[in-house]
Amino acid sequence: MSQNWTAEIRTEEGKGASRRLRHAGKVPAIIYGAGQDAVSVSFAENFVKKAFENNDNFNSVLTIDVAGGTTESCVVKDIQRHPATGEVSHIDFQRASTDNLLTKKVPLNFVGEAVSPGVKAGGLISYLQATVEVSCLAKDLPTKLTVDVSSMQAGTSMRLSELALPEGVVITALSHGNADYDQSVVNIGKSKR
């Protein structure tokens, strides 16, 4: 999934310049990575608010059209928010080149709880992780990973190694080669009936 964003080049940098941008209804940002110089940009505040209403934008490859003619393929690497209002105050974008691996946290989407035999038998389901860190090329980056718990029995758990992954996507914890990193993602307790 790719989306087009339009950015303006920032010529002034620093706290004061960023504060003036925010007062003018803009969000400062930076684009870096892929062995190229960092580029300071800004976006319209209303556009950023609307864009982040869709959670998929956190893990999508975004096409950023920078005023002046350049186009960058990027992913959101970090977002800073105002501590009181929660408004986005700064965004870090990492360039998503076709040959460099990206490392991102991807949300887990659990499905099938209602039909799980373990839950039907009275077991309590516990979601132990909400996200998992993956490594892949930009074209393979999933917006979320679906975890199907519909066949889980009471007293069982599902580990990272049991997750269904799209082709080209690797869970970074499992790439260490140590079984200690294969943590549980979800479990269903035994029924007390």
CSV table of N, CA and C in Angstrom, one decimal, residues 1-89:
chain,number,residue,atom,x,y,z
A,1,MET,N,0.8,-1.2,0.0
A,1,MET,CA,0.0,0.0,0.0
A,1,MET,C,0.9,1.2,0.0
A,2,SER,N,0.7,2.1,-0.9
A,2,SER,CA,1.5,3.3,-1.0
A,2,SER,C,0.6,4.5,-1.1
A,3,GLN,N,1.1,5.6,-0.4
A,3,GLN,CA,0.3,6.8,-0.4
A,3,GLN,C,1.2,8.0,-0.8
A,4,ASN,N,0.6,9.0,-1.4
A,4,ASN,CA,1.4,10.2,-1.7
A,4,ASN,C,1.2,11.3,-0.7
A,5,TRP,N,2.3,11.8,-0.2
A,5,TRP,CA,2.3,12.9,0.7
A,5,TRP,C,3.0,14.1,0.0
A,6,THR,N,2.6,15.3,0.3
A,6,THR,CA,3.3,16.5,-0.2
A,6,THR,C,4.0,17.2,0.9
A,7,ALA,N,5.3,17.5,0.7
A,7,ALA,CA,6.1,18.2,1.7
A,7,ALA,C,6.7,19.4,1.2
A,8,GLU,N,7.0,20.4,2.1
A,8,GLU,CA,7.8,21.6,1.7
A,8,GLU,C,9.1,21.5,2.4
A,9,ILE,N,10.2,22.0,1.7
A,9,ILE,CA,11.5,22.0,2.2
A,9,ILE,C,11.6,23.0,3.4
A,10,ARG,N,12.2,22.6,4.5
A,10,ARG,CA,12.5,23.6,5.6
A,10,ARG,C,13.9,24.1,5.5
A,11,THR,N,14.0,25.4,5.5
A,11,THR,CA,15.3,26.1,5.4
A,11,THR,C,15.9,26.4,6.8
A,12,GLU,N,15.0,26.7,7.7
A,12,GLU,CA,15.4,26.9,9.1
A,12,GLU,C,15.3,25.7,10.0
A,13,GLU,N,16.3,25.5,10.9
A,13,GLU,CA,16.2,24.3,11.7
A,13,GLU,C,16.4,24.8,13.2
A,14,GLY,N,16.1,23.9,14.1
A,14,GLY,CA,16.2,24.2,15.5
A,14,GLY,C,14.9,24.3,16.2
A,15,LYS,N,14.9,24.4,17.5
A,15,LYS,CA,13.7,24.5,18.3
A,15,LYS,C,12.8,25.7,18.0
A,16,GLY,N,13.4,26.9,17.8
A,16,GLY,CA,12.6,28.1,17.5
A,16,GLY,C,11.9,28.0,16.2
A,17,ALA,N,12.7,27.5,15.2
A,17,ALA,CA,12.1,27.4,13.9
A,17,ALA,C,11.0,26.4,13.8
A,18,SER,N,11.2,25.2,14.6
A,18,SER,CA,10.1,24.2,14.6
A,18,SER,C,8.9,24.8,15.3
A,19,ARG,N,9.1,25.5,16.4
A,19,ARG,CA,8.0,26.1,17.1
A,19,ARG,C,7.2,27.1,16.2
A,20,ARG,N,7.9,27.9,15.4
A,20,ARG,CA,7.2,28.8,14.5
A,20,ARG,C,6.4,28.0,13.5
A,21,LEU,N,7.0,26.9,13.0
A,21,LEU,CA,6.2,26.1,12.0
A,21,LEU,C,4.9,25.6,12.6
A,22,ARG,N,5.0,25.0,13.8
A,22,ARG,CA,3.8,24.5,14.5
A,22,ARG,C,2.8,25.6,14.7
A,23,HIS,N,3.2,26.8,15.1
A,23,HIS,CA,2.2,27.9,15.2
A,23,HIS,C,1.6,28.3,13.9
A,24,ALA,N,2.3,28.0,12.8
A,24,ALA,CA,1.8,28.3,11.4
A,24,ALA,C,0.9,27.2,10.9
A,25,GLY,N,0.7,26.1,11.7
A,25,GLY,CA,-0.2,25.0,11.3
A,25,GLY,C,0.6,24.0,10.4
A,26,LYS,N,1.9,23.8,10.7
A,26,LYS,CA,2.7,22.8,9.9
A,26,LYS,C,3.4,21.9,10.9
A,27,VAL,N,3.7,20.7,10.5
A,27,VAL,CA,4.4,19.7,11.3
A,27,VAL,C,5.8,19.5,10.7
A,28,PRO,N,6.9,19.8,11.5
A,28,PRO,CA,8.2,19.6,11.0
A,28,PRO,C,8.5,18.1,10.9
A,29,ALA,N,9.4,17.7,9.9
A,29,ALA,CA,9.8,16.3,9.8
A,29,ALA,C,11.2,16.2,9.1
A,30,ILE,N,11.7,15.0,9.2
A,30,ILE,CA,13.0,14.8,8.5
A,30,ILE,C,13.0,13.5,7.8
A,31,ILE,N,13.7,13.4,6.7
A,31,ILE,CA,13.8,12.2,5.8
A,31,ILE,C,15.3,11.9,5.8
A,32,TYR,N,15.6,10.6,6.2
A,32,TYR,CA,17.0,10.2,6.3
A,32,TYR,C,17.2,8.8,5.8
A,33,GLY,N,18.4,8.3,5.7
A,33,GLY,CA,18.7,6.9,5.4
A,33,GLY,C,19.2,6.7,4.0
A,34,ALA,N,19.4,5.4,3.7
A,34,ALA,CA,19.9,4.9,2.4
A,34,ALA,C,21.1,5.6,1.9
A,35,GLY,N,22.0,6.0,2.8
A,35,GLY,CA,23.3,6.6,2.4
A,35,GLY,C,23.2,8.0,1.8
A,36,GLN,N,22.1,8.7,2.0
A,36,GLN,CA,21.9,10.0,1.4
A,36,GLN,C,21.8,11.0,2.6
A,37,ASP,N,22.0,12.3,2.2
A,37,ASP,CA,21.9,13.4,3.2
A,37,ASP,C,20.5,13.5,3.7
A,38,ALA,N,20.3,13.9,5.0
A,38,ALA,CA,19.0,14.1,5.6
A,38,ALA,C,18.4,15.3,4.9
A,39,VAL,N,17.1,15.3,4.8
A,39,VAL,CA,16.3,16.4,4.2
A,39,VAL,C,15.3,16.9,5.3
A,40,SER,N,15.3,18.1,5.6
A,40,SER,CA,14.3,18.7,6.6
A,40,SER,C,13.1,19.2,5.8
A,41,VAL,N,11.9,18.7,6.1
A,41,VAL,CA,10.7,19.1,5.4
A,41,VAL,C,9.6,19.4,6.4
A,42,SER,N,8.4,19.9,5.9
A,42,SER,CA,7.3,20.1,6.8
A,42,SER,C,6.0,19.7,6.0
A,43,PHE,N,5.0,19.4,6.8
A,43,PHE,CA,3.7,19.0,6.2
A,43,PHE,C,2.6,19.9,6.8
A,44,ALA,N,1.5,20.0,6.1
A,44,ALA,CA,0.3,20.7,6.7
A,44,ALA,C,-0.3,19.9,7.8
A,45,GLU,N,-0.5,20.5,9.0
A,45,GLU,CA,-1.0,19.8,10.2
A,45,GLU,C,-2.3,19.1,10.0
A,46,ASN,N,-3.2,19.7,9.3
A,46,ASN,CA,-4.5,19.0,9.0
A,46,ASN,C,-4.3,17.7,8.2
A,47,PHE,N,-3.4,17.7,7.2
A,47,PHE,CA,-3.1,16.6,6.4
A,47,PHE,C,-2.5,15.4,7.3
A,48,VAL,N,-1.6,15.8,8.2
A,48,VAL,CA,-1.0,14.8,9.1
A,48,VAL,C,-2.0,14.2,10.0
A,49,LYS,N,-2.9,15.0,10.6
A,49,LYS,CA,-4.0,14.5,11.5
A,49,LYS,C,-4.8,13.5,10.7
A,50,LYS,N,-5.3,13.8,9.5
A,50,LYS,CA,-6.1,13.0,8.7
A,50,LYS,C,-5.4,11.7,8.3
A,51,ALA,N,-4.1,11.8,7.9
A,51,ALA,CA,-3.3,10.7,7.5
A,51,ALA,C,-3.2,9.6,8.6
A,52,PHE,N,-2.9,10.1,9.8
A,52,PHE,CA,-2.7,9.1,10.9
A,52,PHE,C,-4.0,8.6,11.5
A,53,GLU,N,-5.1,9.0,11.0
A,53,GLU,CA,-6.4,8.3,11.4
A,53,GLU,C,-6.4,6.9,10.9
A,54,ASN,N,-5.7,6.6,9.8
A,54,ASN,CA,-5.6,5.3,9.3
A,54,ASN,C,-4.3,4.7,9.8
A,55,ASN,N,-4.4,3.7,10.7
A,55,ASN,CA,-3.3,3.1,11.3
A,55,ASN,C,-2.3,2.4,10.4
A,56,ASP,N,-2.8,2.0,9.2
A,56,ASP,CA,-2.0,1.4,8.2
A,56,ASP,C,-0.8,2.3,7.7
A,57,ASN,N,-1.0,3.6,7.8
A,57,ASN,CA,0.1,4.5,7.4
A,57,ASN,C,1.3,4.4,8.2
A,58,PHE,N,1.2,3.8,9.4
A,58,PHE,CA,2.4,3.7,10.3
A,58,PHE,C,3.3,2.6,9.7
A,59,ASN,N,2.8,1.7,8.9
A,59,ASN,CA,3.6,0.6,8.3
A,59,ASN,C,3.4,0.4,6.8
A,60,SER,N,3.2,1.5,6.2
A,60,SER,CA,3.1,1.5,4.7
A,60,SER,C,4.3,2.3,4.1
A,61,VAL,N,4.6,2.0,2.9
A,61,VAL,CA,5.6,2.8,2.2
A,61,VAL,C,4.9,4.0,1.6
A,62,LEU,N,5.3,5.1,2.0
A,62,LEU,CA,4.7,6.4,1.6
A,62,LEU,C,5.6,7.1,0.5
A,63,THR,N,5.0,7.6,-0.5
A,63,THR,CA,5.7,8.4,-1.5
A,63,THR,C,5.6,9.9,-1.1
A,64,ILE,N,6.7,10.5,-0.8
A,64,ILE,CA,6.7,11.9,-0.4
A,64,ILE,C,7.2,12.7,-1.5
A,65,ASP,N,6.3,13.6,-2.0
A,65,ASP,CA,6.7,14.6,-3.1
A,65,ASP,C,7.2,15.8,-2.4
A,66,VAL,N,8.5,16.1,-2.5
A,66,VAL,CA,9.1,17.2,-1.8
A,66,VAL,C,9.1,18.4,-2.8
A,67,ALA,N,8.6,19.5,-2.4
A,67,ALA,CA,8.6,20.7,-3.2
A,67,ALA,C,10.0,21.0,-3.7
A,68,GLY,N,10.2,21.1,-5.0
A,68,GLY,CA,11.5,21.2,-5.6
A,68,GLY,C,11.8,20.1,-6.6
A,69,GLY,N,10.8,19.1,-6.6
A,69,GLY,CA,11.0,18.1,-7.6
A,69,GLY,C,11.4,16.7,-7.2
A,70,THR,N,11.9,16.5,-6.0
A,70,THR,CA,12.3,15.2,-5.7
A,70,THR,C,11.2,14.4,-5.1
A,71,THR,N,11.2,13.1,-5.3
A,71,THR,CA,10.3,12.1,-4.7
A,71,THR,C,11.0,11.1,-3.9
A,72,GLU,N,10.5,10.8,-2.7
A,72,GLU,CA,11.2,9.9,-1.8
A,72,GLU,C,10.2,8.8,-1.4
A,73,SER,N,10.6,7.5,-1.4
A,73,SER,CA,9.8,6.4,-0.8
A,73,SER,C,10.3,6.2,0.6
A,74,CYS,N,9.4,6.3,1.5
A,74,CYS,CA,9.8,6.3,3.0
A,74,CYS,C,8.8,5.5,3.8
A,75,VAL,N,9.2,5.2,5.0
A,75,VAL,CA,8.3,4.6,6.0
A,75,VAL,C,8.5,5.5,7.3
A,76,VAL,N,7.4,5.6,8.1
A,76,VAL,CA,7.5,6.3,9.3
A,76,VAL,C,8.4,5.6,10.3
A,77,LYS,N,9.4,6.2,10.8
A,77,LYS,CA,10.3,5.6,11.7
A,77,LYS,C,10.0,6.0,13.1
A,78,ASP,N,9.6,7.2,13.4
A,78,ASP,CA,9.3,7.7,14.7
A,78,ASP,C,8.4,8.9,14.6
A,79,ILE,N,7.5,9.0,15.6
A,79,ILE,CA,6.6,10.2,15.7
A,79,ILE,C,6.7,10.8,17.1
A,80,GLN,N,7.0,12.1,17.3
A,80,GLN,CA,6.9,12.7,18.6
A,80,GLN,C,5.6,13.4,18.7
A,81,ARG,N,5.0,13.3,19.9
A,81,ARG,CA,3.7,14.0,20.1
A,81,ARG,C,3.8,14.9,21.3
A,82,HIS,N,3.0,15.9,21.3
A,82,HIS,CA,2.9,16.9,22.4
A,82,HIS,C,2.4,16.1,23.6
A,83,PRO,N,3.1,16.2,24.8
A,83,PRO,CA,2.7,15.4,26.0
A,83,PRO,C,1.3,15.7,26.5
A,84,ALA,N,0.8,16.9,26.3
A,84,ALA,CA,-0.6,17.2,26.9
A,84,ALA,C,-1.7,17.0,25.8
A,85,THR,N,-1.4,17.5,24.6
A,85,THR,CA,-2.5,17.4,23.6
A,85,THR,C,-2.5,16.2,22.8
A,86,GLY,N,-1.3,15.5,22.7
A,86,GLY,CA,-1.2,14.3,21.8
A,86,GLY,C,-1.1,14.7,20.3
A,87,GLU,N,-1.0,16.0,20.0
A,87,GLU,CA,-0.8,16.4,18.6
A,87,GLU,C,0.6,16.0,18.1
A,88,VAL,N,0.7,15.6,16.9
A,88,VAL,CA,2.0,15.2,16.3
A,88,VAL,C,2.9,16.5,16.2
A,89,SER,N,4.1,16.4,16.8
A,89,SER,CA,4.9,17.6,16.8
A,89,SER,C,6.2,17.4,15.9
